[in-house]
Coordinates of C-alpha atoms and ligand atoms in Angstrom, one line a residue:
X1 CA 323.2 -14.6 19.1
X2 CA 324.2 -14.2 22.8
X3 CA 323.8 -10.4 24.0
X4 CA 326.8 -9.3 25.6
X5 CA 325.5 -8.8 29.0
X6 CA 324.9 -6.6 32.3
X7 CA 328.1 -4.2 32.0
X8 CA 328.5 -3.1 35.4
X9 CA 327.7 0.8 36.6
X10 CA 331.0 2.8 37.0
X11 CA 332.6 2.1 34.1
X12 CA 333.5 5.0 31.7
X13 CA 334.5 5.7 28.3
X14 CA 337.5 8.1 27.6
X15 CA 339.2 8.3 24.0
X16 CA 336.6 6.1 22.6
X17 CA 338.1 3.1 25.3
X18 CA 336.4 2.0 28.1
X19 CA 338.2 4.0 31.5
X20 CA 338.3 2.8 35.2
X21 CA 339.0 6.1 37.2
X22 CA 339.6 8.2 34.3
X23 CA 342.1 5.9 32.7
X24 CA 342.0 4.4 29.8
X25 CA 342.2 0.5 29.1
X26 CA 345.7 1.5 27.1
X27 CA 346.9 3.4 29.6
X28 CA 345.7 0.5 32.2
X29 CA 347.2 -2.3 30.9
X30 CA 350.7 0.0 30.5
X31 CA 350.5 0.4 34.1
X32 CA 349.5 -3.1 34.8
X33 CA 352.6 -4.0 32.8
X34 CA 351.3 -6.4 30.9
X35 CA 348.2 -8.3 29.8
X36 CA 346.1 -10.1 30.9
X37 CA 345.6 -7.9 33.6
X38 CA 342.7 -7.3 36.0
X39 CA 341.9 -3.8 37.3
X40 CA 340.1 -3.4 40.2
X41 CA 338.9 0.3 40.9
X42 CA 338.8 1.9 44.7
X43 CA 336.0 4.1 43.9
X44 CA 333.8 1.2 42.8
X45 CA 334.4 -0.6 46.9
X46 CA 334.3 2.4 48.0
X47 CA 330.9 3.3 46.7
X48 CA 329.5 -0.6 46.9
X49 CA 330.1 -0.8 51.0
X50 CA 328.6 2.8 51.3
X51 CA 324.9 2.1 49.3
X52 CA 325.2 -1.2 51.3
X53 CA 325.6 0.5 54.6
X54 CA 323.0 3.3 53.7
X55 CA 320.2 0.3 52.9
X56 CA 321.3 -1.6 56.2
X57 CA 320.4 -1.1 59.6
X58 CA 323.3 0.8 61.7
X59 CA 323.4 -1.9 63.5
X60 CA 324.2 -4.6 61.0
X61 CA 328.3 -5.5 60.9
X62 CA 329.3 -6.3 57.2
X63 CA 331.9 -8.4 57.1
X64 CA 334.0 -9.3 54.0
X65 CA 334.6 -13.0 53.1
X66 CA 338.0 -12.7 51.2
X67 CA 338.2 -15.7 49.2
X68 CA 335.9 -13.3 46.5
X69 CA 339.4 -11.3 46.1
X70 CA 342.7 -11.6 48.4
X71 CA 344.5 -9.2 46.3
X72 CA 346.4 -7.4 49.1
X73 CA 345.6 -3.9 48.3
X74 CA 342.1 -4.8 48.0
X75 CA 342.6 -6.2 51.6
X76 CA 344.3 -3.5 52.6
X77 CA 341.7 -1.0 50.7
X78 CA 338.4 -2.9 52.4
X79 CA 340.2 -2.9 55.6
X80 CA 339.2 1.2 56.1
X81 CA 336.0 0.2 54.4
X82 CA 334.2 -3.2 56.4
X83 CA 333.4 -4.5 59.7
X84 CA 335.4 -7.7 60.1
X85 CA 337.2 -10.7 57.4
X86 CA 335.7 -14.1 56.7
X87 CA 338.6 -16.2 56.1
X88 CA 338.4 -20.2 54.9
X89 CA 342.2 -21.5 55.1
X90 CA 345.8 -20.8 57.1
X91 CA 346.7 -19.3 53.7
X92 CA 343.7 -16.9 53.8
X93 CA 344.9 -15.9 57.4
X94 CA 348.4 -15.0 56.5
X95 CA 347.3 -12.6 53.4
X96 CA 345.0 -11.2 55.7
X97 CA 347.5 -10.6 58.7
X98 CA 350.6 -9.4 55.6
X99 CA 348.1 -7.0 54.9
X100 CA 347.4 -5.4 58.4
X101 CA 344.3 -6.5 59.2
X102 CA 343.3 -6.4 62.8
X103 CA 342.7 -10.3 63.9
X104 CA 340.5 -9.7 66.4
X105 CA 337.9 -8.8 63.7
X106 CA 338.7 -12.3 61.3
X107 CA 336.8 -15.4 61.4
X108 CA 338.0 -18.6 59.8
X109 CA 335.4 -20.6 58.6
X110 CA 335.7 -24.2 56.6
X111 CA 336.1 -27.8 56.6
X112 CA 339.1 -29.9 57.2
X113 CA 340.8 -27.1 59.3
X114 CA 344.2 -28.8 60.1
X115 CA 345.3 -28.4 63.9
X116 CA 348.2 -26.0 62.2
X117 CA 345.7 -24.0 61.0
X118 CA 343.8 -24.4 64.1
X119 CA 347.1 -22.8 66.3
X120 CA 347.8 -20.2 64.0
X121 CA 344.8 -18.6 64.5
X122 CA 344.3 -19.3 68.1
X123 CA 347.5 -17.4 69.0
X124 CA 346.2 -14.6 66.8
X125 CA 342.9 -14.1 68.5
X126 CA 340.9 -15.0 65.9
X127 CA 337.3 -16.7 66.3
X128 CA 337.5 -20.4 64.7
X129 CA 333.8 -21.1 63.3
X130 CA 333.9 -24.5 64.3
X131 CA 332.9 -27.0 61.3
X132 CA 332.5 -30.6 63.5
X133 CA 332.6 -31.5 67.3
X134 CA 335.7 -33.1 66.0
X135 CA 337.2 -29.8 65.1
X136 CA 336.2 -28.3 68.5
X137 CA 337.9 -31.0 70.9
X138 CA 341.2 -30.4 68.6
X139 CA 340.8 -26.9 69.0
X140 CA 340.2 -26.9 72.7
X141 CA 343.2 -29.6 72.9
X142 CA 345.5 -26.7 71.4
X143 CA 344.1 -24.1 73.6
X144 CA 344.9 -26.1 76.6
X145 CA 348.4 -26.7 75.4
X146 CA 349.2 -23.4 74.6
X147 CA 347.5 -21.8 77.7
X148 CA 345.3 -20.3 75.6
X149 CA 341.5 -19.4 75.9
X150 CA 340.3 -20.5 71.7
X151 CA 337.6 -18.1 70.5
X152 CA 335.0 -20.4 69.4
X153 CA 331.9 -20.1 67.6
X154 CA 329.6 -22.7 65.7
X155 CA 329.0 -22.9 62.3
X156 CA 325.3 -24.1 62.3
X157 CA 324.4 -26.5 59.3
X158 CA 320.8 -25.1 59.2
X159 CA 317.9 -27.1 58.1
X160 CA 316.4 -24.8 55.6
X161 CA 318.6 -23.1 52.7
X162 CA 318.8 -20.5 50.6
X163 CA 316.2 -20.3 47.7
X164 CA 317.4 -19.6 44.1
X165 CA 321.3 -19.2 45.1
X166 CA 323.7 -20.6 42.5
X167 CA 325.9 -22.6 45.7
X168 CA 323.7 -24.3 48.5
X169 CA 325.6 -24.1 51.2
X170 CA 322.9 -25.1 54.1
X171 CA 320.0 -27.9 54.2
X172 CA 320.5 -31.4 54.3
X173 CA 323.6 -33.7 54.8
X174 CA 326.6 -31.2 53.8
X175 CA 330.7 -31.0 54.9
X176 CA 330.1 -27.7 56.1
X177 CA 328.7 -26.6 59.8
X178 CA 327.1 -28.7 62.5
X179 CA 323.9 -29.9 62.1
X180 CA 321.9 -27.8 64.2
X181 CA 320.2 -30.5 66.1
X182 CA 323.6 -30.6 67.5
X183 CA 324.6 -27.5 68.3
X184 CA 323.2 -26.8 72.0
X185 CA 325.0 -29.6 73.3
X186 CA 328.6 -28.7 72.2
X187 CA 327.7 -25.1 72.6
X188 CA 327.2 -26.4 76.4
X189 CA 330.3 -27.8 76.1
X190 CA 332.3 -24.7 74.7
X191 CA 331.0 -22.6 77.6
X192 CA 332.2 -24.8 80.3
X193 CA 335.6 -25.4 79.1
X194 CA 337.0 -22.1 79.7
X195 CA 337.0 -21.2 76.1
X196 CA 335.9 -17.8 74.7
X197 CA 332.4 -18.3 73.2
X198 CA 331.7 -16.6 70.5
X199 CA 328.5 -17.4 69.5
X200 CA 326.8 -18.5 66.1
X201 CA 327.7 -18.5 62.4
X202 CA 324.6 -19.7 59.8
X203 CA 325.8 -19.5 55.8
X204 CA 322.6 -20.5 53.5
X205 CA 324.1 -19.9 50.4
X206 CA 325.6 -17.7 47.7
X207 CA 324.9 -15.9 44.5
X208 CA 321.5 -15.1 45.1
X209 CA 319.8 -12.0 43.5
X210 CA 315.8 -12.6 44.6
X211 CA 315.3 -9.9 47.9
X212 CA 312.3 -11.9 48.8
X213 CA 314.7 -15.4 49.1
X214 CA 317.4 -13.5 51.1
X215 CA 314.8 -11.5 53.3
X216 CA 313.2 -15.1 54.5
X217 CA 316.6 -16.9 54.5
X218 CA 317.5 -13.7 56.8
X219 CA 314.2 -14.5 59.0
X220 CA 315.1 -17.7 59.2
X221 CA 318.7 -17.6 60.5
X222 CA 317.2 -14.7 63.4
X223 CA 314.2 -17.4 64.5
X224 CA 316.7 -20.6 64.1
X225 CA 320.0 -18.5 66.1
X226 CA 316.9 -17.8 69.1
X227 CA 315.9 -21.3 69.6
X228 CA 319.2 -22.8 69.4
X229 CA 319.9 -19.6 71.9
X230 CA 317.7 -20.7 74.2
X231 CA 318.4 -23.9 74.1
X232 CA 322.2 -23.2 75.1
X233 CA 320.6 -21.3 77.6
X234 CA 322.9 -18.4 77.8
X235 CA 323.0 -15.5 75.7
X236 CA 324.7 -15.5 71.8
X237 CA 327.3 -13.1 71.7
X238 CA 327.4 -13.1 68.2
X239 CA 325.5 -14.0 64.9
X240 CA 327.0 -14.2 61.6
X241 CA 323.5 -14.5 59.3
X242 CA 325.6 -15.4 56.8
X243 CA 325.5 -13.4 53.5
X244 CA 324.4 -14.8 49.9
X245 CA 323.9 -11.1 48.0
X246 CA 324.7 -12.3 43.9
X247 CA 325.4 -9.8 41.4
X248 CA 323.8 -9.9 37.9
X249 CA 326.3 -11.6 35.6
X250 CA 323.7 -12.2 32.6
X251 CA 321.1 -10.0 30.6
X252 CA 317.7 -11.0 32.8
X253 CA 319.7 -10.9 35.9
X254 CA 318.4 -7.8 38.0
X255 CA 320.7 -7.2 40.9
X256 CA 319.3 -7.2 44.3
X257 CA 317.0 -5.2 46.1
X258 CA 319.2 -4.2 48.8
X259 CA 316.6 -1.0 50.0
X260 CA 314.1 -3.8 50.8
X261 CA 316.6 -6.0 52.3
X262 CA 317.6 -3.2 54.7
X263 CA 313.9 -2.3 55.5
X264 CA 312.7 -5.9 56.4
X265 CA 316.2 -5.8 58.6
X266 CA 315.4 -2.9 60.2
X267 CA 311.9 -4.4 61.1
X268 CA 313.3 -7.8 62.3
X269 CA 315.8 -5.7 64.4
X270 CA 313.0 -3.5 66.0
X271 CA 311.6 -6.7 67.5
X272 CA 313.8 -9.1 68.3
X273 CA 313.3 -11.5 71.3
X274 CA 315.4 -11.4 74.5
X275 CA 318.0 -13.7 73.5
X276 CA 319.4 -11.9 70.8
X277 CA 318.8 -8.2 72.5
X278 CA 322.5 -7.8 73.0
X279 CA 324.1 -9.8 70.4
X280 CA 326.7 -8.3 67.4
X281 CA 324.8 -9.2 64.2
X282 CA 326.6 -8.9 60.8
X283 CA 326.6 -10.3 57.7
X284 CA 329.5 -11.6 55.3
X285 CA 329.7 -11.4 51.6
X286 CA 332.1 -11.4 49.1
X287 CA 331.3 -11.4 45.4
X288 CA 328.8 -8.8 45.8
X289 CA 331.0 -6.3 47.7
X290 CA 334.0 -7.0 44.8
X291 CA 332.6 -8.6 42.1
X292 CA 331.7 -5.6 40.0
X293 CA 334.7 -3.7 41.0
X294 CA 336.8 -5.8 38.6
X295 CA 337.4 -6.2 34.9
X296 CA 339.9 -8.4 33.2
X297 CA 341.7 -6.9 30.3
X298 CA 343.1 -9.8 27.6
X299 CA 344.8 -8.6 24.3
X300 CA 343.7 -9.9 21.3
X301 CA 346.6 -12.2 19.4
X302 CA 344.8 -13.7 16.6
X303 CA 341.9 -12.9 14.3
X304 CA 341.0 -16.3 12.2
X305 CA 337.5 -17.8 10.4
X306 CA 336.7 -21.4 10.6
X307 CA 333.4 -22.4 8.9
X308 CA 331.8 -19.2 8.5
X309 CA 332.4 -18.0 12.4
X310 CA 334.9 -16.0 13.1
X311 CA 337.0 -16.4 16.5
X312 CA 339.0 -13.2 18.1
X313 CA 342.0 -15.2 20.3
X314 CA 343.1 -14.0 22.9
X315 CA 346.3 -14.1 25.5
X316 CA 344.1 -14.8 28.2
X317 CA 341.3 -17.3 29.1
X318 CA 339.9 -19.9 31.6
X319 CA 343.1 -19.8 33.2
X320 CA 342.3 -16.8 35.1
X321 CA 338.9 -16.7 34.5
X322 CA 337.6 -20.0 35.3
X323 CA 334.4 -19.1 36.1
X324 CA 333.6 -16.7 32.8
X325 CA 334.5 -19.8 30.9
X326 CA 331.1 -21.3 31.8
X327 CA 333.9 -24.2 34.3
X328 CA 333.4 -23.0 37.9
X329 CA 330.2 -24.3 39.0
X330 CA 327.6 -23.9 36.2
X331 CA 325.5 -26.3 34.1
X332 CA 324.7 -24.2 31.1
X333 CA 327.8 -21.9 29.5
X334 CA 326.3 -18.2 29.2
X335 CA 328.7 -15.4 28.3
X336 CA 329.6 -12.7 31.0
X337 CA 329.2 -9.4 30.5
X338 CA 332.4 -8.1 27.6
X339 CA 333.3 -5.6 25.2
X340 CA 336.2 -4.5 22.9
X341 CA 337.6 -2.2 25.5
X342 CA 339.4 -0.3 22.8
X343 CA 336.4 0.1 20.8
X344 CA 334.1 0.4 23.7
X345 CA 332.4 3.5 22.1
X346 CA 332.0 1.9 18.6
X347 CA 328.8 0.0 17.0
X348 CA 328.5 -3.7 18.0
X349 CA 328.5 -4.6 13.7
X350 CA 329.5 -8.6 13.5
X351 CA 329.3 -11.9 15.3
X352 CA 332.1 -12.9 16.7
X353 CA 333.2 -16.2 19.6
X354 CA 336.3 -14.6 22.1
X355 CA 338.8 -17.7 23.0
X356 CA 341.4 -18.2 24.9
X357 CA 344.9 -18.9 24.4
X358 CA 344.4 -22.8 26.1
X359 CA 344.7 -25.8 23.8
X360 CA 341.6 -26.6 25.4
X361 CA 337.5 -26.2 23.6
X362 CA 336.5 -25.7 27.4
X363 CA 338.6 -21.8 26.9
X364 CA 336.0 -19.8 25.7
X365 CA 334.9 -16.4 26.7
X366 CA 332.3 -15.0 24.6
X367 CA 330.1 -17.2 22.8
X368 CA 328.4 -15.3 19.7
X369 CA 328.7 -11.9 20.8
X370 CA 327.5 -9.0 19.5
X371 CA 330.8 -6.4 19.3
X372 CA 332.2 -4.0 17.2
X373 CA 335.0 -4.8 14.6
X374 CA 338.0 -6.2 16.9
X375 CA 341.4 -6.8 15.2
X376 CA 344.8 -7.7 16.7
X377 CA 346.6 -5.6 18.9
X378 CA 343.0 -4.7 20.6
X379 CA 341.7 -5.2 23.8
X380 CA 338.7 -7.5 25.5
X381 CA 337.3 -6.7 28.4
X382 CA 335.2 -9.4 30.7
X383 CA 333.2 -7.9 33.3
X384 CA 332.6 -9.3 37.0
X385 CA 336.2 -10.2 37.0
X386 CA 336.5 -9.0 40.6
X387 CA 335.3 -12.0 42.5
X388 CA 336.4 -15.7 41.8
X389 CA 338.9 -14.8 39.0
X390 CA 342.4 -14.5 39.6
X391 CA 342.7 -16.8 42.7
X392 CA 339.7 -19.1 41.5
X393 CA 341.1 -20.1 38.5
X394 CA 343.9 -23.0 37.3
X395 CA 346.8 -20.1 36.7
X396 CA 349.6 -22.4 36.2
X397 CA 347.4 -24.8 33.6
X398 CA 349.5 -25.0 30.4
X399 CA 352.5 -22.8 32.2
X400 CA 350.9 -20.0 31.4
X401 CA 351.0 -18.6 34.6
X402 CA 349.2 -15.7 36.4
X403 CA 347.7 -12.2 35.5
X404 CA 349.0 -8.7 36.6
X405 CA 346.7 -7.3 38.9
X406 CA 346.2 -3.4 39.8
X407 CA 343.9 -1.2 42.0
X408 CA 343.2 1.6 40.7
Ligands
PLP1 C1 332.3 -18.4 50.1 C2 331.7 -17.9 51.3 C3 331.3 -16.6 51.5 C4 331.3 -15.6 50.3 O1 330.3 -15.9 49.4 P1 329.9 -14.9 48.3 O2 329.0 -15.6 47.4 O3 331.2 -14.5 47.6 O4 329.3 -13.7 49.0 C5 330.8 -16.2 52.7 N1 330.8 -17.1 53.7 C6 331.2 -18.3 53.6 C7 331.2 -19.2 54.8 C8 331.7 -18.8 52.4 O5 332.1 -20.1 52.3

């Protein structure tokens, strides 16, 4: 038997059902319209960017990295609540400029940036993190031809990496960032064409929970950011250190130890060399800022045995959650946190698998799980739906087409 997981803090029951801000998951899905739905609650950002703040230095920017969750009134509702975007596509700029945010504060990081891509946000005034030397003579080329200073800053491919994150992102040969070998010399570069520099970006990875892997990738972006510093020779305006907080989807997970985090921060801060005296340090995360603050709500449409096991089907599935299907990145299928939101305050009492509605065996949700008695008509809940779920999953596989979404 599989355990049903790490149900997220927040979430209530009211009526017997599990509640996001005092309603029920009846009374969600009516105003959702429809299932599948996610719900994503306000109070649960809200709260998550404030402990983060409290356990950071003051001086720390947090940044979020919206491909986690573009929904626009999430945008919109983190906009009040962060320090600046991380976007990774033209696509990713133009939620984030429909939904007010102030471009000055966005950064567009990833590969294969195409030169419209490249304008768009050069007329807005946002900082390109440049991914390849190639990159920055295209986006000085467009600069020049629009009369234009670009805001440029490098993504630094970084020797080392993240330890124990579930997507390396930094170490060795990768598409992403510059080899930092070769960073001083196009920094050089940068600063004598005219350009706005804007200093460095240095992503080690994602989805890591260990405090003491974060706290040494952490030390090691501040020592690698001073010598390639002083090797520029001038000072950094800015440092992204990159972000990489996970959240605990499965039962030994433990989240992070963000009090720690902060207080080795706060250390590193008290002392840092000359070169980084002055500069506007932040981090960027996405998952662990949203990924908690979501659930996805799937009605159940059949109720059948085969062989002795009994499957509960449902009208969602991998199609919007991709990644609680065991398909988006991992090697071993382990169930995400779920219950029977409509039985959320009953006695888990049989073993049951939670499908989706694809023609597909890859559309499973809950393998073997431990839940109270389920029938047709009620509702699933998966957990850590806010991050990597509605926009990270194949919506139009098998026309099925996408969720509703709500913030609540
Ligand atoms: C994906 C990504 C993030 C966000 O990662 P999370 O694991 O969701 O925090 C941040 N920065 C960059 C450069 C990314 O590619």
């Amino acid at each position: 038997m599989k355990a049903v997981g790490p149900i997220p803090a927040g979430y209530e029951t009211k009526d017997g059902q599990l509640a996001v801000g005092g309603k029920t998951a009846r009374q969600l899905v009516e105003r959702a319209g429809r299932t599948p739905a996610f719900v994503y609650s306000r109070d649960h950002l809200t709260n998550r960017v404030a402990a983060l703040r409290a356990a950071m230095p003051k001086r720390l920017g947090i940044n979020y990295a919206i491909k986690a969750n573009p929904f626009a009134p999430v945008l919109g509702h983190m906009a009040g609540l962060v320090d600046g975007f991380d976007i990774a596509s033209g696509g990713e700029l133009a939620l984030a400029i429909a939904a007010g945010l102030d471009p000055s504060k966005i950064s567009f990081a990833g590969p294969g940036k195409r030169d419209a891509e490249l304008e768009a946000a050069i007329r807005k005034g946002v900082t390109l993190n440049l991914e390849s030397e190639n990159e920055a003579r295209r986006a000085l080329a467009i600069g020049e031809r629009l009369q234009f200073a670009p805001k440029l800053a490098i993504r630094v491919n970084p020797s080392f990496e993240l330890r124990g994150s579930g997507m390396k992102m930094g170490g060795g040969a990768k598409p992403f960032g510059i080899d930092q070998d070769r960073v001083p010399d196009l920094a050089r570069q940068i600063l004598e064409s005219g350009a706005e520099w804007r200093g460095l970006h240095i992503f080690t990875g994602s989805q890591a929970l260990g405090a003491d892997a974060l706290i040494e990738a952490q030390a090691n972006v501040l020592e690698l950011a001073d010598q390639l510093a002083r090797d520029i020779g001038g000072p950094l305006p800015k440092l992204n250190m990159g972000g990489g907080f996970g959240i605990p989807y499965f039962n030994k997970d433990r989240p992070v130890d963000v009090a720690s985090i902060g207080e080795a921060l706060e250390a590193r801060f008290a002392d840092l060399p000359a070169s980084l005296a002055d500069t506007d340090l932040c981090i960027e995360l996405g998952r662990y800022l949203v990924g908690e603050a979501g659930v996805y709500l799937t009605e159940i449409v059949d109720r059948k045995e085969s062989y002795g096991e009994t499957f509960l089907v449902c009208d969602g599935g991998l199609h919007h959650q991709l990644a609680a299907s065991g398909n988006f990145g991992t090697v071993v299928r382990r169930n995400y946190p779920s219950a029977i939101a409509t039985k959320f305050a009953e006695e888990a009492v049989e073993i049951v698998d939670i499908v989706g509605c694809l023609c597909t065996p890859l559309d499973r949700l809950a393998d073997k799980a431990h839940l109270p008695r389920a029938d047709v008509g009620d509702l699933v809940a998966v957990f850590c739906a806010g991050a990597y779920g509605a926009t990270a999953s194949p919506s139009a596989f098998l026309g099925q087409g996408p969720a509703a979404e709500i913030l609540i």
